[in-house]
Short mmCIF file of C-alpha atoms and ligand atoms in Angstrom, two decimals:
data_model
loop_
_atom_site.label_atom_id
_atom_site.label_comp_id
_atom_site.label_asym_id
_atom_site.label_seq_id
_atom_site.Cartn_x
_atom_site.Cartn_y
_atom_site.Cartn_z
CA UNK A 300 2.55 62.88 -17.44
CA UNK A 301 1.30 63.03 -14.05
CA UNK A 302 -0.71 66.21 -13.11
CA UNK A 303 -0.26 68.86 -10.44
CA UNK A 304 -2.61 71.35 -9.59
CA UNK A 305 -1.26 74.80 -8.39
CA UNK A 306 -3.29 77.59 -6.66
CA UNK A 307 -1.45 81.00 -6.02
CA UNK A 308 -1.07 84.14 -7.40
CA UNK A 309 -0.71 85.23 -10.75
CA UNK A 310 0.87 88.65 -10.77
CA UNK A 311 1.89 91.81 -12.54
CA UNK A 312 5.42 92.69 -10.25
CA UNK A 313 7.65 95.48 -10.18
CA UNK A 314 11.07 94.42 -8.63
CA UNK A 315 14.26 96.69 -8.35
CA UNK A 316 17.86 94.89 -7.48
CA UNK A 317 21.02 96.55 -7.67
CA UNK A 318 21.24 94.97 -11.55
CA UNK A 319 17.91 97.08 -12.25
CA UNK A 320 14.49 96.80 -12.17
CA UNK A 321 11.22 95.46 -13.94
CA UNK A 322 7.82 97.06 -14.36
CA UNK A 323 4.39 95.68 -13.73
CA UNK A 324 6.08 92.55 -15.89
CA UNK A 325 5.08 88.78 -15.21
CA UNK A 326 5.11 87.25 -12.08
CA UNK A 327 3.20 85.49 -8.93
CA UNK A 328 3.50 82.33 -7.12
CA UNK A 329 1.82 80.48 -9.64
CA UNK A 330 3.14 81.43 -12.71
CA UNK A 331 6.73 80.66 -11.58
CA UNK A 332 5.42 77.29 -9.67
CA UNK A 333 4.42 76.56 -13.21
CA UNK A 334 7.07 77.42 -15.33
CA UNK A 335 9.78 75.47 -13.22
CA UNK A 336 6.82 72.27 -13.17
CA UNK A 337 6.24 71.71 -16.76
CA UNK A 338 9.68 70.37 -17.35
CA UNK A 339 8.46 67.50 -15.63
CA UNK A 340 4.92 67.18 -15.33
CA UNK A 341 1.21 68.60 -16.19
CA UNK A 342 0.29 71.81 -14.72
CA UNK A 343 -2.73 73.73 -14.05
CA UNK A 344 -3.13 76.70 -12.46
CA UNK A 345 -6.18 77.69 -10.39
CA UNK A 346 -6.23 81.69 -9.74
CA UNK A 347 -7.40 84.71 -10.87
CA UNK A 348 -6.98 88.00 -12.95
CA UNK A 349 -8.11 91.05 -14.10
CA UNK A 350 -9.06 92.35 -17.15
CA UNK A 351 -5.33 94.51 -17.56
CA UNK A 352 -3.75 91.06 -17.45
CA UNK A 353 -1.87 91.11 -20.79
CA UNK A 354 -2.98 88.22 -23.55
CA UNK A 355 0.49 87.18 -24.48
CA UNK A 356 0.89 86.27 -21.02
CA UNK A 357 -1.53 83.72 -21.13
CA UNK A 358 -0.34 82.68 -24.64
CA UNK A 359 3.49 82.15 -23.57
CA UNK A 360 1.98 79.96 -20.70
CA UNK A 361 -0.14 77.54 -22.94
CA UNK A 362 2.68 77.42 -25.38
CA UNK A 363 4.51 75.71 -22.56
CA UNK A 364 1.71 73.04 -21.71
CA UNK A 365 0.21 75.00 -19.16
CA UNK A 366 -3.63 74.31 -18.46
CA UNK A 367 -4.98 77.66 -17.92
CA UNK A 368 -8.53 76.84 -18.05
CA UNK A 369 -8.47 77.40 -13.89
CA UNK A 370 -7.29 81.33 -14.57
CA UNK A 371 -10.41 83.20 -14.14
CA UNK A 372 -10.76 86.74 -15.54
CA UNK A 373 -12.79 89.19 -13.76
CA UNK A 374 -13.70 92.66 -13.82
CA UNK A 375 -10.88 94.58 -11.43
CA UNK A 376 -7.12 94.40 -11.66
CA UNK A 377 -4.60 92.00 -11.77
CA UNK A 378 -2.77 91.02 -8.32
CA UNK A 379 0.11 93.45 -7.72
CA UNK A 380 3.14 93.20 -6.08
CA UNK A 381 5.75 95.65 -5.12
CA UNK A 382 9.63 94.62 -4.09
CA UNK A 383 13.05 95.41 -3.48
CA UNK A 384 16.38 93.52 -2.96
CA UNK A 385 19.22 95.10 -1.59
CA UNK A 386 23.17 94.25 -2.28
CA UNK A 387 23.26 90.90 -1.04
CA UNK A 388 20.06 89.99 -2.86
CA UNK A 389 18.71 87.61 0.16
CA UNK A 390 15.01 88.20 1.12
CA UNK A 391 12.71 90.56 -0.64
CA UNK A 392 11.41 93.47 1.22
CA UNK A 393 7.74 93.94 0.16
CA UNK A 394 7.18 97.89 -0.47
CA UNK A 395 3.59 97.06 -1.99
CA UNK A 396 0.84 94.31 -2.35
CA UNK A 397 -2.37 95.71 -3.96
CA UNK A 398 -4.67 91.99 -3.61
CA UNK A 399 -7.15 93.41 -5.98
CA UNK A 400 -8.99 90.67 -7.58
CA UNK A 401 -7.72 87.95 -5.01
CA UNK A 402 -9.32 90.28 -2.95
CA UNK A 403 -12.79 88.20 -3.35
CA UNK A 404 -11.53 85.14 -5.19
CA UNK A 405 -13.82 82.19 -4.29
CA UNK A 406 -12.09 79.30 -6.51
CA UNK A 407 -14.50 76.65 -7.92
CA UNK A 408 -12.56 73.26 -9.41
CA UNK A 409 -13.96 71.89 -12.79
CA UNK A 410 -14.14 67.56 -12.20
CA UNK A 411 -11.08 67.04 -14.07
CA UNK A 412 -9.11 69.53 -11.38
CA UNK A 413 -10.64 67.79 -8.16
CA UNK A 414 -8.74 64.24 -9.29
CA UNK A 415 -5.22 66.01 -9.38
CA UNK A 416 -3.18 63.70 -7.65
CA UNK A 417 -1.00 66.46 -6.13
CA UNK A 418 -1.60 69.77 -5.44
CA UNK A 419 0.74 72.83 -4.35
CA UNK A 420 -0.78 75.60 -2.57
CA UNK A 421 1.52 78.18 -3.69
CA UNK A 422 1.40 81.74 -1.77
CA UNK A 423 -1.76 83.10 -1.62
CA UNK A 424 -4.84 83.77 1.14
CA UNK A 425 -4.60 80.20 3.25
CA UNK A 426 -8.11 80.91 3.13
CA UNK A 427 -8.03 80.09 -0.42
CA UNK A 428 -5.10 77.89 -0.42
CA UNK A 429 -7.80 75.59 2.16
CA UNK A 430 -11.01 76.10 -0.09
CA UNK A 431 -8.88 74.91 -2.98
CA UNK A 432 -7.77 71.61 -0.64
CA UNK A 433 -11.27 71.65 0.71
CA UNK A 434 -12.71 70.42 -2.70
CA UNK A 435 -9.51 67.76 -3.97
CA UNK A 436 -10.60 64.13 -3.90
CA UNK A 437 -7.94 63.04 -2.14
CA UNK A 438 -4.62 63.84 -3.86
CA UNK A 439 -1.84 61.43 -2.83
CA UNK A 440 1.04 64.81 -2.48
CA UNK A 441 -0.48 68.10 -0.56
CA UNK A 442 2.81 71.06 -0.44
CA UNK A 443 1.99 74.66 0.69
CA UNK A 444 4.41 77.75 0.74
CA UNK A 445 3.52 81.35 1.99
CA UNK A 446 4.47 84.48 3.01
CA UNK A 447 5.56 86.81 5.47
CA UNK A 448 2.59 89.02 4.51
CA UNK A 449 0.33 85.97 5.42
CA UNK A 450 2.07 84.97 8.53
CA UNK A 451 1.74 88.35 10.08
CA UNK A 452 -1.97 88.98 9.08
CA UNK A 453 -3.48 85.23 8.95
CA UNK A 454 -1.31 82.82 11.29
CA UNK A 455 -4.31 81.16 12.55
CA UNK A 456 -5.68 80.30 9.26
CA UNK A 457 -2.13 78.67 8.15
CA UNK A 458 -1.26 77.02 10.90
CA UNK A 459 -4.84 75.56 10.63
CA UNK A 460 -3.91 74.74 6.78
CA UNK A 461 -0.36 73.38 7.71
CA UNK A 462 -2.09 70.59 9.52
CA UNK A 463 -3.93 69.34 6.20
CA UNK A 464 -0.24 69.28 4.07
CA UNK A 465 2.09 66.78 3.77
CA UNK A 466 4.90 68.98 2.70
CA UNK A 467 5.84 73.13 3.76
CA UNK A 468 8.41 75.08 2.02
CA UNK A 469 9.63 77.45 3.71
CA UNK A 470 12.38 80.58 3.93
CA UNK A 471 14.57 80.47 6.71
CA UNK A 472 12.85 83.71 7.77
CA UNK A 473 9.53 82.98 7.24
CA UNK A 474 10.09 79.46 9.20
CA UNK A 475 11.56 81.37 12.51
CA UNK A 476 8.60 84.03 12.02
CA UNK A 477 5.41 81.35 11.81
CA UNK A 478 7.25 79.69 15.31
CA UNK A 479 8.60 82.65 17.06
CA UNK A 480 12.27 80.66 16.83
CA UNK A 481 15.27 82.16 16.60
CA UNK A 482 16.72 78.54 16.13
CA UNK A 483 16.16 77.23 12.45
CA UNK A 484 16.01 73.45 13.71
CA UNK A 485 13.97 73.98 16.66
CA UNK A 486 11.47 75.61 13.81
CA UNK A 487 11.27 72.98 11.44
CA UNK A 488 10.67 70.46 14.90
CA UNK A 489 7.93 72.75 15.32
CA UNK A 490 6.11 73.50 12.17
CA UNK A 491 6.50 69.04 11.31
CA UNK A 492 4.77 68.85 14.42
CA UNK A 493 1.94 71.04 13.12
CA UNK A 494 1.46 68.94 10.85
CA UNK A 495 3.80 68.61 7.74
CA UNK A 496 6.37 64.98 7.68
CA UNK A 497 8.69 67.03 5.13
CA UNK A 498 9.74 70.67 6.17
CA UNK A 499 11.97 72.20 3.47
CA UNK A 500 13.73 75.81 4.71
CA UNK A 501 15.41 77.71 1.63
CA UNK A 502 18.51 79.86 2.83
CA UNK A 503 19.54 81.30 -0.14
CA UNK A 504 22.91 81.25 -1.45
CA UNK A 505 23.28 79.05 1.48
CA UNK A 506 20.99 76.28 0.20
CA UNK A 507 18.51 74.32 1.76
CA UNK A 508 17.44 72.21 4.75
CA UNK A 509 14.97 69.56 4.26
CA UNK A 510 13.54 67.80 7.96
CA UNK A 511 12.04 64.47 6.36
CA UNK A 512 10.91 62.44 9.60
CA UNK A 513 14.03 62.11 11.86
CA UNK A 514 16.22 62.92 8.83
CA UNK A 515 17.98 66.64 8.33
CA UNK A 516 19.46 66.58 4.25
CA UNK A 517 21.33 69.55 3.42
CA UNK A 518 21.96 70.62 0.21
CA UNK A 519 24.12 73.94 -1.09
CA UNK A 520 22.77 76.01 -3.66
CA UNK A 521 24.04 75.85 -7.16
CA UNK A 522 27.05 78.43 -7.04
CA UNK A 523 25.96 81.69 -8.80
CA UNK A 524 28.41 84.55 -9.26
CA UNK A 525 26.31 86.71 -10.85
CA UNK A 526 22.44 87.43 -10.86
CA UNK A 527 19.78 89.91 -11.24
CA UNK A 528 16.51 89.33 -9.97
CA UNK A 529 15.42 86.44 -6.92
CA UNK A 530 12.11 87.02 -7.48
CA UNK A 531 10.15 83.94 -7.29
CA UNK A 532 13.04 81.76 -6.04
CA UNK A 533 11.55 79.60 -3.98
CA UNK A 534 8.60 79.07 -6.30
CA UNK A 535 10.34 77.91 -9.02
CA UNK A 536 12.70 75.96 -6.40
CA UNK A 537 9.23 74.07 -5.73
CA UNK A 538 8.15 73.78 -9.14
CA UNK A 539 11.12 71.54 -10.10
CA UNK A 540 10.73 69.90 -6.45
CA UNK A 541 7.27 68.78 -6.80
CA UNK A 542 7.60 67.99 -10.63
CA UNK A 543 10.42 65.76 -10.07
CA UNK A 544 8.54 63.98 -7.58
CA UNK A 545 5.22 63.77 -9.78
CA UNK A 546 7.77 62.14 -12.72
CA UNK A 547 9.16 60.00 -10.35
CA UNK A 548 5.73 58.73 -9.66
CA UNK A 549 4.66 60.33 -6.35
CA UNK A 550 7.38 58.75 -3.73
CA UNK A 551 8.46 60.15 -1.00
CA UNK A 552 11.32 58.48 -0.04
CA UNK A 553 14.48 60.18 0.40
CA UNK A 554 16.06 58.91 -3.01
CA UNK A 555 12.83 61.31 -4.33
CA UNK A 556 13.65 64.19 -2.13
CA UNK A 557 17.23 64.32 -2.77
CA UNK A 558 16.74 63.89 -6.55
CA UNK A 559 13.30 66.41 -5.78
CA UNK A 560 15.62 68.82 -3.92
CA UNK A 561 18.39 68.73 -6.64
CA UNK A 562 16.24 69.84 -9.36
CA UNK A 563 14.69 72.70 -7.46
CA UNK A 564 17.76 73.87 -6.63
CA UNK A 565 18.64 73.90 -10.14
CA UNK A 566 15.60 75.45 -11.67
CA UNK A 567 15.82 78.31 -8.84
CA UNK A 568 19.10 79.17 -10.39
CA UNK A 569 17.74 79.53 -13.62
CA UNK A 570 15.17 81.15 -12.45
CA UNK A 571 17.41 83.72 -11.14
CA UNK A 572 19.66 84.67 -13.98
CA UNK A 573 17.08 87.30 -15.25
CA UNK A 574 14.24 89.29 -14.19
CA UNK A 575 10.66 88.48 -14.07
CA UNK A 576 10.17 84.70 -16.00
CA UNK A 577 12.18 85.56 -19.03
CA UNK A 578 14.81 82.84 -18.23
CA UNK A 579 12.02 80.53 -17.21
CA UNK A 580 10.30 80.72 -19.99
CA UNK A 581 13.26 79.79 -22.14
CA UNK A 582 14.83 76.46 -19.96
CA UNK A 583 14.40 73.17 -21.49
CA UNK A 584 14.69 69.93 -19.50
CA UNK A 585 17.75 69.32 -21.56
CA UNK A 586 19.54 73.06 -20.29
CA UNK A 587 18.34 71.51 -17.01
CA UNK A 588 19.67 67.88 -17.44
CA UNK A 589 23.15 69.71 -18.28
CA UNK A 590 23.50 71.97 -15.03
CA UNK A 591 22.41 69.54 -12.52
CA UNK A 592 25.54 67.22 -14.73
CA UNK A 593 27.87 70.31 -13.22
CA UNK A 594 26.30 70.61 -9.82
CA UNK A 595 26.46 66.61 -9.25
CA UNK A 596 30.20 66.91 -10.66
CA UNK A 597 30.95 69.83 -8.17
CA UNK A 598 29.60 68.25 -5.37
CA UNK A 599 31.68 64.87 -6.18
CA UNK A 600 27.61 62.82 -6.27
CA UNK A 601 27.49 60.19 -8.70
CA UNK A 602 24.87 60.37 -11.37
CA UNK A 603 23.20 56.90 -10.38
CA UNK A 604 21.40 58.87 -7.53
CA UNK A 605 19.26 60.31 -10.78
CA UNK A 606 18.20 56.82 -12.38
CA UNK A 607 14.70 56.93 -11.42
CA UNK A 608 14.02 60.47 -12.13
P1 AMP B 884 9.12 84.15 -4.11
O1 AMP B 884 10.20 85.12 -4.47
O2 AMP B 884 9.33 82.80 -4.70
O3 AMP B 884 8.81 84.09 -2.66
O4 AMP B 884 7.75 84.69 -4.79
C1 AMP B 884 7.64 85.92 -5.39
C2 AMP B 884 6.28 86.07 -6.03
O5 AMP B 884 5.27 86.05 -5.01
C3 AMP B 884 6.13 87.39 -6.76
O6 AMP B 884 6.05 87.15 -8.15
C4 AMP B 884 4.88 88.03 -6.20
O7 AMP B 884 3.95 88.42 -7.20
C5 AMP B 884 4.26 86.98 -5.32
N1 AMP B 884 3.78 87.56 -4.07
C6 AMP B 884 4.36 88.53 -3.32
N2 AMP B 884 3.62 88.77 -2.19
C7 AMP B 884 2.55 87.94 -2.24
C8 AMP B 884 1.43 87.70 -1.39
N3 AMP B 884 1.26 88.38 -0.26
N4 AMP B 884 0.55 86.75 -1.76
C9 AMP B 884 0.73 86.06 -2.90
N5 AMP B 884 1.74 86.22 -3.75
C10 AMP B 884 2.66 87.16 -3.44
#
């Protein structure tokens, strides 16, 4: 299996949605990055917690193949993160974010790390996201995502990163924020000339736009009726994006971005279905296999576009 290296945070959340709410349970970039990934590929997570960070945490992630000998304990707390959705469950609105031990994470890769040949720098400090790059030999696939938090209180620093990256997920909010657009294509023109040849903007229920070169590909979301908590979305949206290139082997043509974009999509609406990684935790490539089957058959695609995955 190929490898992907993920830095980002690893988080205790509380969420509330109109279906309910969750209480310091698991959450963070990484941990849903990872989750989605492992379907496809080998993960390791780089990042950092305290010493409240719960032990069966750690054991339901290596049950599911991930390498967590890049999660550093320290003395402190756990990364904390405070959110609410309101009745149309689109973006989160942050109410809290206690950085705590991120607060003076200095990441250090072990040899084995460094080789990764792809490496997502999930939301977190792009002061950390570059001293993770910073010390990669050369990985073939570089993706970054962020935040509104980070946007408004480090620009500089990202837009410095976003030059380094070969692919930038984005929200359609968080895309019109980092260029001071109100137009979503005149954004992604923007932030690929920064630096990034793939720009991919999540809309929510409304899918996603993917600027590949001169290319625009847009894909719907995977109709969901009903669902309780969005939380970490787009991270598990690039989980089974950047895993499904990694099993493809590493291309980046647009046969792997569709077939890249179409598994994201379908992990995010997994993802979705309950709060905090409980459904996560539970999907099997197979569960996946079967509900991109429905998505391809509601969208009329035929199934030969999934060969190489
Ligand atoms: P998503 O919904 O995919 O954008 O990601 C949600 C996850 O991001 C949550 O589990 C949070 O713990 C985490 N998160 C929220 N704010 C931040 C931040 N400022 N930096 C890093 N991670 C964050």
């Amino acid at each position: 299996m190929s490898s992907i290296l993920v830095v980002g945070s690893v988080a205790l959340d509380s969420v509330k949605t109109p279906e309910g709410e969750s209480k310091n349970a698991l959450g963070g970039s990484a941990v849903y990055f990872s989750l989605a990934a492992r379907l496809f590929a080998q993960v390791s997570v780089v990042g950092v917690v305290g010493r409240d960070f719960p032990t069966e945490h750690r054991r339901m992630l290596s049950e599911r193949g991930v390498d967590l000998s890049g999660l550093k304990e320290t003395s402190g707390k756990t990364f904390r993160w405070v959110g609410q959705f309101g009745r149309d469950l689109s973006d989160a609105k942050t109410l809290e974010t206690h950085l705590n031990v991120f607060r003076t994470f200095k990441p250090a890769l072990g040899p084995a790390h460094r080789k990764s040949r792809a490496v997502f720098l999930a939301n977190i400090d792009p002061d950390i996201q570059a001293d993770v790059l910073d010390q990669m030999e050369n990985p073939s696939i570089v993706a970054c995502d962020t935040m509104n938090f980070w946007i408004n209180s480090k620009p500089e620093a990202l837009k410095k990163l976003l030059a380094r990256v070969h692919i930038f997920f984005a929200n359609e909010e968080e895309a019109k924020k980092l260029t001071h657009q109100a137009n979503l294509f005149c954004a992604a023109r923007i932030i690929s000339e920064w630096g990034p040849s793939i720009v991919v903007i999540k809309k929510g229920e409304h899918g996603v736009v993917l600027k590949a070169g001169h290319r625009l590909l847009a894909f719907p979301a995977f109709p969901m009726e009903s669902l309780k908590d969005p939380t970490g979305a787009g991270d598990s949206f690039a989980g089974g994006f950047m895993g499904c290139l990694m099993a493809g082997g590493g291309s980046l043509d647009e046969d792997a971005l569709k077939r890249a974009t179409l598994y994201g999509t379908i992990l995010a609406s997994f993802n979705i279905e309950e709060f905090s990684t409980r459904r996560l935790e539970r999907v099997s490539r197979k569960d996946a296999e079967e509900r991109l089957a429905d998505f391809l058959d509601r969208l009329g695609v035929q199934t030969a576009l999934l060969d190489a995955a």
